[in-house]
Short mmCIF file of C-alpha atoms in Angstrom, two decimals:
data_model
loop_
_atom_site.label_atom_id
_atom_site.label_comp_id
_atom_site.label_asym_id
_atom_site.label_seq_id
_atom_site.Cartn_x
_atom_site.Cartn_y
_atom_site.Cartn_z
CA MET T 1 118.14 84.91 69.35
CA LYS T 2 118.01 84.07 73.01
CA LYS T 3 117.87 87.69 73.90
CA ILE T 4 115.00 88.21 71.60
CA ILE T 5 113.10 85.27 73.10
CA LEU T 6 113.74 86.48 76.60
CA LEU T 7 112.51 89.91 75.57
CA ILE T 8 109.31 88.60 74.18
CA SER T 9 108.78 86.45 77.22
CA VAL T 10 109.32 89.44 79.51
CA LEU T 11 106.85 91.58 77.47
CA ILE T 12 104.28 88.87 77.72
CA MET T 13 104.58 88.63 81.38
CA THR T 14 104.41 92.39 81.65
CA ILE T 15 101.22 92.67 79.56
CA SER T 16 99.69 89.90 81.68
CA CYS T 17 100.53 91.69 84.89
CA VAL T 18 99.04 94.93 83.41
CA GLU T 19 95.87 93.22 82.39
CA GLU T 20 95.63 91.68 85.96
CA THR T 21 96.18 94.96 87.65
CA ALA T 22 93.67 96.65 85.50
CA LYS T 23 91.00 94.07 86.49
CA LYS T 24 91.83 94.49 90.26
CA LYS T 25 91.76 98.18 89.85
CA TYR T 26 88.67 98.77 87.90
CA ILE T 27 86.44 95.77 88.39
CA THR T 28 85.55 96.64 92.00
CA ARG T 29 82.77 96.15 94.53
CA ILE T 30 79.84 98.38 95.32
CA HIS T 31 78.14 97.42 98.54
CA THR T 32 74.85 98.89 99.58
CA GLU T 33 72.67 98.27 102.66
CA ILE T 34 69.12 99.65 102.80
CA ASN T 35 66.93 99.70 105.80
CA ILE T 36 63.21 100.44 105.22
CA GLU T 37 60.66 101.00 107.89
CA ASN T 38 56.79 100.34 107.43
CA ILE T 39 57.18 97.98 104.38
CA LYS T 40 53.56 97.24 103.29
CA HIS T 41 54.34 94.42 101.01
CA PRO T 42 57.58 92.69 102.23
CA GLU T 43 56.71 89.60 100.13
CA ALA T 44 56.99 91.62 96.89
CA ASN T 45 60.37 91.51 95.00
CA VAL T 46 62.61 94.50 94.68
CA PHE T 47 64.09 95.06 91.18
CA LEU T 48 67.36 96.52 90.77
CA GLN T 49 67.84 98.42 87.37
CA ARG T 50 70.80 100.11 85.74
CA ARG T 51 70.65 102.84 83.29
CA GLY T 52 71.72 101.76 79.79
CA ASP T 53 73.36 103.74 76.92
CA ASN T 54 69.89 104.51 75.56
CA ILE T 55 68.72 105.97 78.99
CA ASP T 56 66.44 102.92 79.48
CA MET T 57 66.56 101.28 82.94
CA ASN T 58 67.31 97.63 82.49
CA ASN T 59 66.66 94.97 85.22
CA ILE T 60 70.06 93.52 86.38
CA ASP T 61 68.89 91.74 89.52
CA THR T 62 65.80 90.78 91.65
CA LEU T 63 66.20 91.24 95.45
CA SER T 64 64.01 90.25 98.40
CA PHE T 65 63.72 91.57 101.91
CA GLU T 66 65.76 90.05 104.68
CA GLU T 67 64.52 89.86 108.24
CA GLY T 68 63.83 93.40 109.54
CA SER T 69 62.95 95.07 106.26
CA ASN T 70 66.70 95.15 105.06
CA LEU T 71 68.06 95.09 101.53
CA THR T 72 71.69 94.21 100.86
CA PHE T 73 73.26 94.01 97.49
CA ASN T 74 76.83 93.82 96.09
CA LEU T 75 77.66 94.86 92.54
CA GLN T 76 80.85 94.52 90.49
CA ASP T 77 81.28 97.30 88.03
CA SER T 78 84.09 99.19 86.29
CA VAL T 79 82.33 102.60 85.85
CA PRO T 80 79.94 104.72 87.95
CA ASN T 81 76.45 104.67 86.75
CA TYR T 82 72.79 105.50 87.70
CA TYR T 83 70.64 102.82 89.27
CA ARG T 84 67.07 102.40 90.37
CA LEU T 85 65.40 100.18 93.08
CA ILE T 86 61.62 99.62 92.34
CA HIS T 87 59.26 98.03 94.89
CA HIS T 88 55.51 97.94 95.10
CA ASP T 89 55.50 100.90 97.57
CA PHE T 90 58.60 102.93 96.48
CA TYR T 91 61.28 103.66 93.94
CA LEU T 92 64.65 104.99 94.67
CA ASP T 93 67.11 106.44 92.19
CA LEU T 94 70.83 105.99 93.15
CA TYR T 95 74.28 106.81 91.61
CA LEU T 96 76.79 104.17 92.60
CA SER T 97 80.57 104.07 91.89
CA PRO T 98 83.23 101.35 92.25
CA ARG T 99 84.48 101.10 95.88
CA ASP T 100 81.18 102.78 97.22
CA SER T 101 79.99 101.37 100.43
CA LEU T 102 76.62 102.99 101.26
CA SER T 103 74.00 102.62 103.94
CA ILE T 104 70.61 104.07 103.25
CA HIS T 105 67.67 104.33 105.80
CA PHE T 106 64.15 105.63 105.22
CA ASP T 107 60.56 105.30 106.32
CA ASN T 108 58.36 104.06 103.44
CA ASN T 109 55.45 106.17 104.75
CA GLU T 110 57.54 109.41 104.61
CA MET T 111 60.26 108.50 102.24
CA MET T 112 61.39 111.92 101.07
CA THR T 113 61.64 113.54 104.54
CA SER T 114 63.32 110.59 106.31
CA LEU T 115 66.00 109.48 103.76
CA LYS T 116 69.38 109.26 105.29
CA PHE T 117 72.64 108.37 103.62
CA LYS T 118 75.77 107.13 105.41
CA GLY T 119 79.03 105.79 104.16
CA GLU T 120 82.59 106.76 103.19
CA ARG T 121 81.80 107.11 99.48
CA GLY T 122 78.55 107.89 97.46
CA LYS T 123 76.46 109.72 100.06
CA GLN T 124 76.97 113.11 98.45
CA GLN T 125 75.70 112.12 94.99
CA ASN T 126 72.63 110.31 96.43
CA ARG T 127 71.78 113.08 98.88
CA TYR T 128 71.46 115.37 95.82
CA LEU T 129 69.40 112.83 93.77
CA ALA T 130 67.11 112.76 96.81
CA ALA T 131 66.98 116.58 96.89
CA LYS T 132 66.31 116.58 93.05
CA ARG T 133 63.17 114.40 93.48
CA PHE T 134 62.12 116.38 96.46
CA PHE T 135 62.05 119.56 94.41
CA MET T 136 60.14 117.92 91.66
CA ASN T 137 57.34 117.02 94.11
CA LYS T 138 57.50 120.41 95.92
CA TYR T 139 57.59 122.83 92.89
CA ILE T 140 56.17 120.97 89.72
CA THR T 141 52.51 121.27 90.63
CA ASP T 142 49.36 122.75 88.94
CA SER T 143 49.69 125.79 90.81
CA LEU T 144 53.04 126.55 89.12
CA PHE T 145 51.36 126.52 85.60
CA MET T 146 48.45 128.61 86.81
CA GLN T 147 50.69 131.56 87.43
CA GLU T 148 50.78 134.64 85.14
CA PRO T 149 53.96 135.00 83.00
CA ALA T 150 55.84 137.43 85.22
CA ILE T 151 55.18 135.46 88.35
CA PHE T 152 55.96 132.12 86.49
CA ASN T 153 59.40 133.47 85.40
CA LYS T 154 60.22 134.38 88.93
CA SER T 155 59.30 130.93 90.08
CA LEU T 156 61.62 129.32 87.50
CA LEU T 157 64.48 131.53 88.83
CA LYS T 158 63.69 130.41 92.39
CA ILE T 159 63.48 126.69 91.24
CA ARG T 160 66.89 126.99 89.45
CA LYS T 161 68.42 128.57 92.40
CA GLU T 162 67.22 125.67 94.71
CA TYR T 163 68.65 123.07 92.32
CA MET T 164 71.89 124.79 92.08
CA PHE T 165 72.21 125.46 95.76
CA ALA T 166 71.60 121.73 96.42
CA LEU T 167 74.15 120.71 93.78
CA ASN T 168 76.89 123.03 95.16
CA GLU T 169 76.17 122.01 98.71
CA ALA T 170 76.85 118.41 97.80
CA ASN T 171 80.49 119.34 97.49
CA LEU T 172 80.98 116.65 94.79
CA GLN T 173 84.28 114.90 94.18
CA GLU T 174 82.71 112.97 91.39
CA GLN T 175 83.23 115.58 88.56
CA ASP T 176 81.46 113.59 85.95
CA PHE T 177 78.34 113.29 87.99
CA ARG T 178 78.30 117.00 88.73
CA LYS T 179 78.66 117.84 84.86
CA ILE T 180 75.72 115.53 84.03
CA GLU T 181 73.52 116.90 86.81
CA ARG T 182 74.39 120.50 86.04
CA ARG T 183 73.25 120.02 82.39
CA ALA T 184 70.09 118.12 83.68
CA ILE T 185 69.05 121.12 85.69
CA ASP T 186 69.11 123.31 82.43
CA TYR T 187 66.73 120.90 80.74
CA ILE T 188 64.36 120.40 83.74
CA LEU T 189 63.87 124.25 83.57
CA ALA T 190 63.52 124.28 79.85
CA LYS T 191 60.78 121.66 80.09
CA LEU T 192 58.74 123.68 82.41
CA GLU T 193 59.08 126.70 80.07
CA LEU T 194 58.20 124.58 77.13
CA ILE T 195 54.91 123.13 78.55
CA TYR T 196 53.96 126.22 80.40
CA PRO T 197 51.43 127.58 77.69
CA SER T 198 49.53 124.33 77.20
CA ASN T 199 49.32 123.52 80.95
CA TYR T 200 48.08 127.13 81.74
CA GLU T 201 45.42 126.74 79.01
CA LYS T 202 44.29 123.24 80.35
CA LEU T 203 44.23 124.39 83.95
CA ARG T 204 42.63 127.84 83.55
CA GLY T 205 40.41 126.92 80.65
CA ALA T 206 41.77 129.88 78.60
CA PRO T 207 44.68 130.21 76.28
CA LEU T 208 47.83 131.95 77.58
CA LEU T 209 48.66 135.14 75.36
CA ILE T 210 52.19 134.46 74.24
CA SER T 211 54.38 136.33 71.65
CA LYS T 212 54.90 134.93 68.28
CA ASP T 213 58.56 134.14 69.02
CA TYR T 214 57.89 132.61 72.46
CA TYR T 215 59.38 129.19 71.64
CA ASP T 216 62.51 130.84 70.23
CA PHE T 217 64.03 130.34 73.77
CA VAL T 218 64.67 126.68 72.67
CA ALA T 219 67.86 127.86 70.65
CA ASN T 220 69.35 128.93 74.01
CA TYR T 221 69.40 125.26 75.03
CA HIS T 222 70.44 123.71 71.90
CA SER T 223 73.53 121.48 71.95
CA GLU T 224 74.63 118.35 70.22
CA ASP T 225 77.32 117.47 72.79
CA PRO T 226 77.27 113.62 72.74
CA ILE T 227 77.08 113.45 76.55
CA LEU T 228 73.53 114.80 76.33
CA LEU T 229 72.25 111.48 74.81
CA GLY T 230 72.82 109.96 78.25
CA ILE T 231 70.83 112.48 80.15
CA PRO T 232 67.00 111.69 80.45
CA GLU T 233 66.00 115.40 80.98
CA TYR T 234 67.62 116.31 77.70
CA ILE T 235 65.87 113.44 75.87
CA ASP T 236 62.54 114.32 77.58
CA PHE T 237 62.85 117.98 76.69
CA TYR T 238 63.69 117.48 73.02
CA SER T 239 61.17 114.80 72.45
CA SER T 240 58.49 117.01 73.87
CA TYR T 241 59.83 119.91 71.67
CA LEU T 242 59.92 117.73 68.50
CA ILE T 243 56.37 116.63 69.02
CA LEU T 244 55.07 120.10 69.90
CA LYS T 245 56.73 121.46 66.53
CA ALA T 246 55.34 118.66 64.41
CA PHE T 247 51.72 118.95 65.60
CA THR T 248 50.62 121.94 67.84
CA LEU T 249 52.74 124.58 66.36
CA ASN T 250 52.14 123.40 62.75
CA GLU T 251 48.56 123.01 63.48
CA ASN T 252 48.45 119.36 62.36
CA THR T 253 45.47 117.44 63.65
CA THR T 254 46.65 113.83 62.76
CA TYR T 255 49.65 111.81 63.97
CA SER T 256 52.21 111.82 61.24
CA LYS T 257 55.55 110.17 61.63
CA GLU T 258 56.81 112.05 58.56
CA GLU T 259 56.29 115.51 60.27
CA ILE T 260 58.32 114.51 63.34
CA ASP T 261 60.95 113.17 60.91
CA VAL T 262 61.02 116.46 59.19
CA GLU T 263 61.44 118.36 62.58
CA ILE T 264 64.23 116.09 63.61
CA ASN T 265 66.29 116.71 60.42
CA LYS T 266 65.75 120.45 60.90
CA THR T 267 66.61 120.51 64.47
CA PHE T 268 69.81 118.38 64.45
CA LYS T 269 72.82 118.61 62.26
CA SER T 270 74.54 115.53 63.77
CA GLU T 271 73.47 112.20 62.28
CA GLU T 272 74.01 110.59 65.65
CA PHE T 273 71.40 112.82 67.11
CA ARG T 274 68.91 112.45 64.20
CA LYS T 275 69.20 108.67 64.36
CA TYR T 276 68.84 108.68 68.12
CA PHE T 277 65.60 110.54 68.14
CA LYS T 278 64.12 108.76 65.31
CA ASN T 279 64.70 105.46 67.19
CA PHE T 280 63.52 106.95 70.48
CA LEU T 281 60.41 108.29 68.97
CA LYS T 282 59.91 104.93 67.08
CA LEU T 283 60.06 106.45 63.55
#
């Protein structure tokens, strides 16, 4: 009996030690310092947001500038996640992991060209996110959608090459981040292809002559991998596609939730995906 009691006591102590070790190992600190030049509204608060399970950005803290236009914040988290800083004059997307210690510097007047990241951990991911935003500003313009189909397709290949080069150059150790961003690139390009005909018509004042099966390309991007429900570019692409299918392609002139509901059921086999998009599109 004494042996049994002793064994139970040792087991309880072992479990307690494992739990305490897990806490020390996984609930770790993220330290970030940001220096910003030319702040126009230093009195305005900065909102720190974290991406939730439904891709919404949720406020988790409100920060204010220290002397010299500096921001410093410490987080405790157990898993890597996407964050966003929002201020009157700027927003900055970040990817932060436990044990990151990151220093960021930029000029608010020329944010995208002056961004610099330093630190032992986390700089590669955030350099890529900065490049990703830079490419959006550089390439996703009216002139892109005014191009004729052959030139537009060449432009898409060039844009994909730029994104992939930046992702590969980052030499990322964080494989989950790389996997997510690799999939995100696909849906950035897919969205451009999806909205090309309507944007061409709007900008040129004449419809683009497309084949009857133009939108069949969507099948090449179809996947119901659960990881995709955490990628904003995937949600954006399929939300746009579902609305396009329900109205423009079916030539409906009025807003009908029932039509979108039908398209969601036709598009996705997974009940998880059907339920997600019905909630996301407020059906």
